[in-house]
Coordinates of C-alpha atoms in Angstrom, one line a residue:
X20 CA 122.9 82.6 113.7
X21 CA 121.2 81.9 117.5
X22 CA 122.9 85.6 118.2
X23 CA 120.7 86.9 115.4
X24 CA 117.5 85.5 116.2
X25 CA 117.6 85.6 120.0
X26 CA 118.2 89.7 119.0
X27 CA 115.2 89.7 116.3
X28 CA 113.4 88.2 119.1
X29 CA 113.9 90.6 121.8
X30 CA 113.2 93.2 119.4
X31 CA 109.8 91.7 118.7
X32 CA 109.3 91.4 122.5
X33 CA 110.1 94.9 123.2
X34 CA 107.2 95.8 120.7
X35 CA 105.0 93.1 122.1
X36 CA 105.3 95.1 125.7
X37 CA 104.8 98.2 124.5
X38 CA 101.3 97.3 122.6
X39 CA 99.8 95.3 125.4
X40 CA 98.0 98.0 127.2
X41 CA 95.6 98.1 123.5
X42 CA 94.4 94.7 123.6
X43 CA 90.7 94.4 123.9
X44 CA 88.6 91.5 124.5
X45 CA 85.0 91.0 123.1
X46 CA 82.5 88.7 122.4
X47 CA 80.3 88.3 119.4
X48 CA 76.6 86.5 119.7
X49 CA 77.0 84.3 117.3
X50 CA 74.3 82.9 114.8
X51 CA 75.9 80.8 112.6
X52 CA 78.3 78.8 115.4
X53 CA 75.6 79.0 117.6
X54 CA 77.4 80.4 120.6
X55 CA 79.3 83.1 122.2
X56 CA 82.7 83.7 120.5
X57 CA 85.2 85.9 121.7
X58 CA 88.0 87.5 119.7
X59 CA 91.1 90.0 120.9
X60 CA 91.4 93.8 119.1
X61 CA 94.6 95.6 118.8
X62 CA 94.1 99.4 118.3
X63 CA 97.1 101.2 117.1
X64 CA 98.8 103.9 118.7
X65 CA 97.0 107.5 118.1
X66 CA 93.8 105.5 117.3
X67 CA 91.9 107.3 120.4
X68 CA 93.6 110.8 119.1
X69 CA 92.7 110.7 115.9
X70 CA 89.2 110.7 115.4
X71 CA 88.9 111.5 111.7
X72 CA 91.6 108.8 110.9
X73 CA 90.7 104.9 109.2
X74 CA 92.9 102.3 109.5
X75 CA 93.0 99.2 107.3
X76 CA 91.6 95.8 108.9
X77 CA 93.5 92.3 109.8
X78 CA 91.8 89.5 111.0
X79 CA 94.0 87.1 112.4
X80 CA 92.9 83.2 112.3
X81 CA 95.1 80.9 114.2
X82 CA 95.2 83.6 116.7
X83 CA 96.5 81.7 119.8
X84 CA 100.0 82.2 118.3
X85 CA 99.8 84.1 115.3
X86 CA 98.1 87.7 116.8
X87 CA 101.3 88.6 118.8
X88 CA 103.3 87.5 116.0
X89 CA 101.3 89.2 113.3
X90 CA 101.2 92.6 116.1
X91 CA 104.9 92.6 116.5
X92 CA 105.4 92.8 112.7
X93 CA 102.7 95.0 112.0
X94 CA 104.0 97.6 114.6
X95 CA 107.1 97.5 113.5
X96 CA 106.7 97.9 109.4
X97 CA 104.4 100.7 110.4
X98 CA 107.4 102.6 112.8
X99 CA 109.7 101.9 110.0
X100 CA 107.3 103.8 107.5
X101 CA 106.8 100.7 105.6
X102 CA 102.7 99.7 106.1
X103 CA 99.9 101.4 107.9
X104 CA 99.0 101.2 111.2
X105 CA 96.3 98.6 111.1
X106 CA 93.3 97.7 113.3
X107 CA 93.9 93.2 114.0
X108 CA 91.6 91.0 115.1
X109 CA 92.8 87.7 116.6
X110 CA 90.1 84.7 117.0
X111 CA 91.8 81.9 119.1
X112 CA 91.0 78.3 117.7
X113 CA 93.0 76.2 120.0
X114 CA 89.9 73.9 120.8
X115 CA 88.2 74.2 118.0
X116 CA 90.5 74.2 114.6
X117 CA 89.1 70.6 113.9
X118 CA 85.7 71.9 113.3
X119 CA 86.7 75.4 112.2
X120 CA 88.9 74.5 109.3
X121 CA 88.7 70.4 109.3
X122 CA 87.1 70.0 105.4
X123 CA 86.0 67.1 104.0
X124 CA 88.8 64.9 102.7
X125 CA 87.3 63.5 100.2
X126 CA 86.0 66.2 97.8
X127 CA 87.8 69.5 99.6
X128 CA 84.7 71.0 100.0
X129 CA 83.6 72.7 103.6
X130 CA 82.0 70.9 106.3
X131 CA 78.7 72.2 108.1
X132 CA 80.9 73.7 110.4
X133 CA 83.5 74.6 108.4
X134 CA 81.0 76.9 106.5
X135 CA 79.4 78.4 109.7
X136 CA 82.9 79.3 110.9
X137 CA 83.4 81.0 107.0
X138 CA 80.3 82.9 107.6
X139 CA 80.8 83.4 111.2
X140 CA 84.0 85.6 109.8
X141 CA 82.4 87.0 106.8
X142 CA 78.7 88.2 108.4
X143 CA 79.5 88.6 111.7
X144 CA 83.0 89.7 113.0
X145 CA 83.5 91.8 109.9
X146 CA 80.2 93.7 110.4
X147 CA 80.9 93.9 114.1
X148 CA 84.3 95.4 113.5
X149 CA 83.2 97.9 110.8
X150 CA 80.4 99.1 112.5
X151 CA 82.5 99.6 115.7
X152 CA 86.0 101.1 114.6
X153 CA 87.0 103.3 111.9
X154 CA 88.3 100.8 109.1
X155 CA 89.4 101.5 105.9
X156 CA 88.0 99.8 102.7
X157 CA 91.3 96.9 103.0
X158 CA 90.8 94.0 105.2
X159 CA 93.5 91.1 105.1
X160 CA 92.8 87.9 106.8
X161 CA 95.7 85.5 107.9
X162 CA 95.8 81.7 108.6
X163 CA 98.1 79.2 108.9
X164 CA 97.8 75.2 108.1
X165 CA 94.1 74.2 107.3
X166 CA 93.0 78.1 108.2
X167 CA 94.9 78.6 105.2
X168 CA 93.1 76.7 103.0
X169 CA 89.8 78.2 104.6
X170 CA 91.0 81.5 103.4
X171 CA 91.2 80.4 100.0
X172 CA 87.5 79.8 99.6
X173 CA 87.0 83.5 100.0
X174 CA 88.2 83.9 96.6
X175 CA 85.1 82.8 95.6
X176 CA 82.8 85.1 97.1
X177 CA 80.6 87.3 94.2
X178 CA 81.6 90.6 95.2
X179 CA 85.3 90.3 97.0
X180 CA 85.3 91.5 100.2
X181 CA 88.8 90.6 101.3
X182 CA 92.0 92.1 99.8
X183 CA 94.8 90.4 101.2
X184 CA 94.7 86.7 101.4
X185 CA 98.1 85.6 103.8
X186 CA 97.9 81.7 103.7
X187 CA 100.8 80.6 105.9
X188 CA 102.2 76.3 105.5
X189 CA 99.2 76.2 103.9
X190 CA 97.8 72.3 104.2
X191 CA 95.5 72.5 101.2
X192 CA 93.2 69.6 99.5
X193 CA 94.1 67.9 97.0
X194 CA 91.2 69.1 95.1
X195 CA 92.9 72.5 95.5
X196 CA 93.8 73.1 91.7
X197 CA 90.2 72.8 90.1
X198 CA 88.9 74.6 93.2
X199 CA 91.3 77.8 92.2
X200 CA 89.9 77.4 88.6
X201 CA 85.7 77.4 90.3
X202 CA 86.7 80.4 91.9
X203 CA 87.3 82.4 88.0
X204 CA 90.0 84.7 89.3
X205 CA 90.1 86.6 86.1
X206 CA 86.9 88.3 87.5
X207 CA 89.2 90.5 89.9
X208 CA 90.0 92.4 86.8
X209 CA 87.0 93.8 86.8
X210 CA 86.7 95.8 90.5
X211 CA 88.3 98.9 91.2
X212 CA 90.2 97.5 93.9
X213 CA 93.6 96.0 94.5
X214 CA 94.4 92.6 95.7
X215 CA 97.1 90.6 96.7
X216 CA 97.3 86.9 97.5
X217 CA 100.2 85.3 99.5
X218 CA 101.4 81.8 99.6
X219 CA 104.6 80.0 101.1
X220 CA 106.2 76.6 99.9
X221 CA 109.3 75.0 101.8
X222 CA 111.8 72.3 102.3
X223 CA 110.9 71.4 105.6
X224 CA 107.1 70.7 104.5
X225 CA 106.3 66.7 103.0
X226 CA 106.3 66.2 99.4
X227 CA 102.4 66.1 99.6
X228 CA 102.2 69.1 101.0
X229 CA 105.0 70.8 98.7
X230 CA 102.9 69.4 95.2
X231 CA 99.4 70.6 96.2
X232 CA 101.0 74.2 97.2
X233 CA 102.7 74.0 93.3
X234 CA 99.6 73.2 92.1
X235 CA 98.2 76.2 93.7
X236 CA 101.0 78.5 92.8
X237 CA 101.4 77.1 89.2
X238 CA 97.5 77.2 88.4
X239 CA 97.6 81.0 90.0
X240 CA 100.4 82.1 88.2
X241 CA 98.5 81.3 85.0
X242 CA 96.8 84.0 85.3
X243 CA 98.3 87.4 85.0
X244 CA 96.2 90.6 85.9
X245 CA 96.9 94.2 86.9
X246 CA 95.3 94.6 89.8
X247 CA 95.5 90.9 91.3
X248 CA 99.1 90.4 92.9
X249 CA 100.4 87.3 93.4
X250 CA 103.4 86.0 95.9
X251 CA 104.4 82.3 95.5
X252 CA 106.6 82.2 98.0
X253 CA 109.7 79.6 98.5
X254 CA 112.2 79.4 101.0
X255 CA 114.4 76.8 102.7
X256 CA 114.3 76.8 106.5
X257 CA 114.8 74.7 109.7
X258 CA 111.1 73.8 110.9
X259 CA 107.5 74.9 110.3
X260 CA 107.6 77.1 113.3
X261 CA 110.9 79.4 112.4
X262 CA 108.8 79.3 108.3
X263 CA 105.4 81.4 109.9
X264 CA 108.2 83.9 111.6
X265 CA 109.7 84.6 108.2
X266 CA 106.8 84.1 106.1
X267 CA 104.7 87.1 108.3
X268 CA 107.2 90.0 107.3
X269 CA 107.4 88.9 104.1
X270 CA 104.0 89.0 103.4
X271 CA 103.9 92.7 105.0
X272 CA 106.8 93.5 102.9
X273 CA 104.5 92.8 99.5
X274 CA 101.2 93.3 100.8
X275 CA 102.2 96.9 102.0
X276 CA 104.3 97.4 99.1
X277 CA 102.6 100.2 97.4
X278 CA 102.4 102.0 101.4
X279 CA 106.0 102.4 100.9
X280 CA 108.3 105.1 99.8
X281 CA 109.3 104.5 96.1
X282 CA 112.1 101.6 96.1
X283 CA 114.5 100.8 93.5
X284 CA 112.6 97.8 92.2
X285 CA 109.4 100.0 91.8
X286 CA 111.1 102.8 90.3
X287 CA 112.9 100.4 87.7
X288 CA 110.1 98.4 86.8
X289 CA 107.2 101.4 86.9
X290 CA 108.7 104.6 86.4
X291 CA 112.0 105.2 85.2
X292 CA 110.6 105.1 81.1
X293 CA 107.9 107.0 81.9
X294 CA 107.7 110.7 80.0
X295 CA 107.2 113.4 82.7
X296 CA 103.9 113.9 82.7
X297 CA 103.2 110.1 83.4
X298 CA 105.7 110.4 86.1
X299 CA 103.8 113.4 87.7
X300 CA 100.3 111.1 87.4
X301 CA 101.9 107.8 88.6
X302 CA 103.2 110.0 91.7
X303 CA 99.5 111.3 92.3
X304 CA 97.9 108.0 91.7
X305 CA 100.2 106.0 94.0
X306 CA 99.0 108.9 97.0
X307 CA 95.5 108.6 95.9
X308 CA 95.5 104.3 96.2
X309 CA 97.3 104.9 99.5
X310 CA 94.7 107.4 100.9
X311 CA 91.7 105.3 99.5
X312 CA 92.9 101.8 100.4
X313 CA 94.6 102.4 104.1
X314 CA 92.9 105.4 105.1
X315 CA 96.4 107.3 105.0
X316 CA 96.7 110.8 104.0
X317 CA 100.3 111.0 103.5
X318 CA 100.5 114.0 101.1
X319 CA 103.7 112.8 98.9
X320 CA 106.9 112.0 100.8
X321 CA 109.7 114.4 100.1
X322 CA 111.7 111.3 98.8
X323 CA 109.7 110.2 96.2
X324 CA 109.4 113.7 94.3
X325 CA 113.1 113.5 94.3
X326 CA 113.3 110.0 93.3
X327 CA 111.3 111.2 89.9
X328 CA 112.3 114.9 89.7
X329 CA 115.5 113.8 87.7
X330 CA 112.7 112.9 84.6
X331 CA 110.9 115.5 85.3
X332 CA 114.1 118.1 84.7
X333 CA 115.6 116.4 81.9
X334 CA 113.0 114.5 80.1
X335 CA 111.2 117.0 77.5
X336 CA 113.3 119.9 78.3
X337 CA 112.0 120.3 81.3
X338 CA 108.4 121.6 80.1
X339 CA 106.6 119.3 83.3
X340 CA 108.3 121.4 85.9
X341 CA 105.4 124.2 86.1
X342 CA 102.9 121.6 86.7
X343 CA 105.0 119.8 88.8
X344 CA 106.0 122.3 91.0
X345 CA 101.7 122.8 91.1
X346 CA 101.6 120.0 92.4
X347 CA 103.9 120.0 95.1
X348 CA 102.7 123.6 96.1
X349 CA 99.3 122.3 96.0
X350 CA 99.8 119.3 98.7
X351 CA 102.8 121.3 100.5
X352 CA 101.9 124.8 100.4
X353 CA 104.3 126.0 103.0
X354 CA 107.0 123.6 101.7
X355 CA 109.8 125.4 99.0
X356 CA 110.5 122.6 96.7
X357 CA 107.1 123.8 95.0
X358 CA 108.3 127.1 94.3
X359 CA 111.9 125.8 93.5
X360 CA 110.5 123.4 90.5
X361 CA 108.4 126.6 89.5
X362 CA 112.0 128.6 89.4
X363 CA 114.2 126.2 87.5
X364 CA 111.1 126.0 84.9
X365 CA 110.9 129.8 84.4
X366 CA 115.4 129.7 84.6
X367 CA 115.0 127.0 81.4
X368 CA 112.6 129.0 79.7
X369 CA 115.0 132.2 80.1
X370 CA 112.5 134.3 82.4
X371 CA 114.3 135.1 84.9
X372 CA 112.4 137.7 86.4
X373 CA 109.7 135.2 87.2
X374 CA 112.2 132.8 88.0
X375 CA 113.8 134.9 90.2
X376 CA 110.1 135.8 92.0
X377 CA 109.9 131.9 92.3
X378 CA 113.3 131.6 94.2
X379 CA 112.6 134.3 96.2
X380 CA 109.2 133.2 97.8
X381 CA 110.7 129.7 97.9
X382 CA 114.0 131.1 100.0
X383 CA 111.2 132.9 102.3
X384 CA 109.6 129.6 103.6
X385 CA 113.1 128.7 104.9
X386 CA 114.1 128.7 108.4
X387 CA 117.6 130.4 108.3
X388 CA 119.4 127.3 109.9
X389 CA 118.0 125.1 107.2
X390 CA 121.2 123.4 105.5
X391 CA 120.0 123.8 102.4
X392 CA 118.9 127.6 102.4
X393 CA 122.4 128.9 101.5
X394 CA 122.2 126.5 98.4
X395 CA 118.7 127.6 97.9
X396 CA 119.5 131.4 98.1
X397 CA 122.2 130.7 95.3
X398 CA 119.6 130.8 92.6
X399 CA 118.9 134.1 93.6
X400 CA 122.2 135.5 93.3
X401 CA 123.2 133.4 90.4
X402 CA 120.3 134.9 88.4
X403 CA 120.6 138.9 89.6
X404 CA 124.1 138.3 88.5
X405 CA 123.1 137.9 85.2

């Protein structure tokens, strides 16, 4: 076990150094706090290169410890093709998370300061950020302890202007409950937007603390709607500390879910009854939420049209694979998969001068030591033979 996380750690580290060199430091006027506050930026790699590319937007409360943590993981789901590169903002709170986050006791509502802190985040760092860098439309914003809680209340704002809500050992009130209900979640249904809001329970945390994050995650998981995703977290660990390390990349893991590659799970629970067509749309949608929410044209990973071609082929006699292949050729032009769905459908449809003529122009995108052009040139033969 120590072997393990001493190597998970100089991993992280290794990313840590190789990111440093992006860090920039800025200071914000600020209105509401009523003095200069300055916050950290991480740029991801290619963001200077890329000038047409937007990248989603973290802001990291807490920041003292959580940025390099949050950084690390971020850098790394995003090398493993598992999240977006992402634009983070860290705002240190080392001497001031008493009057940041501090609320009142007694009824859970936000003190003075507490509330210029909240609009301090909403009015000003967003607006600075957004107005500086190329973001995308989705901005998560991570806490830990009473920052936590602070991230709940914006949940209640009239138009939502957060989509990920990561609330790490969350030390709530205990008014938490009927403040979850004030905030009318069921609202959410209404935008075109997609949210998701994390929260992590353990065995290491005081019974207090464990019943007012139930209460949270019972009175949250009351309410079920399409576009609103929640994570009640649990897990058993040694201390507090080792619970924000594991809770950070597993909040990635569902925050980001959509971002990745079709798993298992998703192709089980979303698309394995679909009929074909559905199949083609849910594979065009997914791209289409990527591009709009992380700024990330991806075009459609080879992977996933092979994960659903096997509906597409034997579902309906294979009538989807013309507009399938369409599709393909449409976002990979130069790729021959297009041309290859457009050949088998022609080949199951007995035309097999056209679906020879498919084969063919497919076989001509190929470069010659392409593993798969000798298979690929088999259709050709196959169907002259006949």
């Amino acid at each position: 076990m120590m072997i393990h996380k001493s190597l998970s750690l100089i991993f992280l580290l290794f990313y840590f150094s190789s990111y440093s060199q992006t860090i920039i430091k800025k200071s914000i006027d600020s209105d509401y706090l009523g003095y200069r506050r300055e916050i950290k930026i991480y740029l991801p790699e290619g963001y200077v290169k890329d000038e047409e590319k937007n990248y989603p937007l973290a802001i990291i409360l807490d920041a003292e410890y959580l940025f390099d943590l949050y950084v690390g993981n971020a850098v790394l789901f995003a090398a493993k093709d598992k999240a977006p590169k992402q634009i983070i903002i860290g705002i240190n709170m080392a001497k001031t998370r008493k009057k940041d986050t501090y609320f009142n006791t007694e009824n859970g509502t936000l003190t003075k300061n507490n509330a210029n802190f909240y609009n301090f985040i909403r009015d000003e760092v967003i607006f600075e950020i957004e107005s500086s860098y190329r973001t995308s439309p989705f901005i998560t914003l991570i806490g830990e302890g009473t920052s936590a809680n602070l991230i709940t209340t914006f949940l209640g704002e009239e138009t939502p202007i957060i989509n990920a809500y990561i609330c790490i050992n969350p030390a709530f009130s205990d008014f938490i409950a009927s403040q979850m209900q004030a905030y009318k979640l069921a609202r959410f249904q209404q935008e075109d937007n997609t949210f998701y809001f994390y929260t992590n329970n353990s065995n290491i945390f005081s019974n207090r603390k464990q019943t007012l994050i139930n209460q949270l995650q019972q009175e949250v998981s009351s309410i079920e709607l399409n576009n609103f995703n929640l994570i009640n977290d649990t897990f058993n660990t040694e201390n507090s500390i080792s619970a924000i390390a594991e809770a950070i990349p597993r909040a990635l893991t569902k925050v980001f879910e959509i971002y990745s590659a079709i798993s298992k799970e998703e192709f089980d629970k979303n698309i394995k009854d679909l009929s074909p067509l559905d199949a083609i749309a849910y594979l065009e949608n997914k791209y289409l939420e990527i591009e709009f929410l992380f700024g990330s044209n991806l075009g459609i990973r080879e992977q996933d049209i092979f994960t659903v071609e096997k509906i597409i082929i034997e579902k309906e006699n294979g009538d989807q694979l013309l507009n399938f292949g369409r599709m393909i050729l449409k976002i990979f032009p130069s790729s021959p998969l297009g041309d290859y769905y457009i050949g088998r459908y022609y080949e199951e449809g007995k035309n097999i001068k056209k679906a020879i003529k498919y084969y063919k122009i497919g076989y001509g995108k190929m470069d010659p030591s392409d593993p798969n052009a000798d298979a690929f040139y088999e259709n050709i033969i196959r169907l002259s033979n006949q």
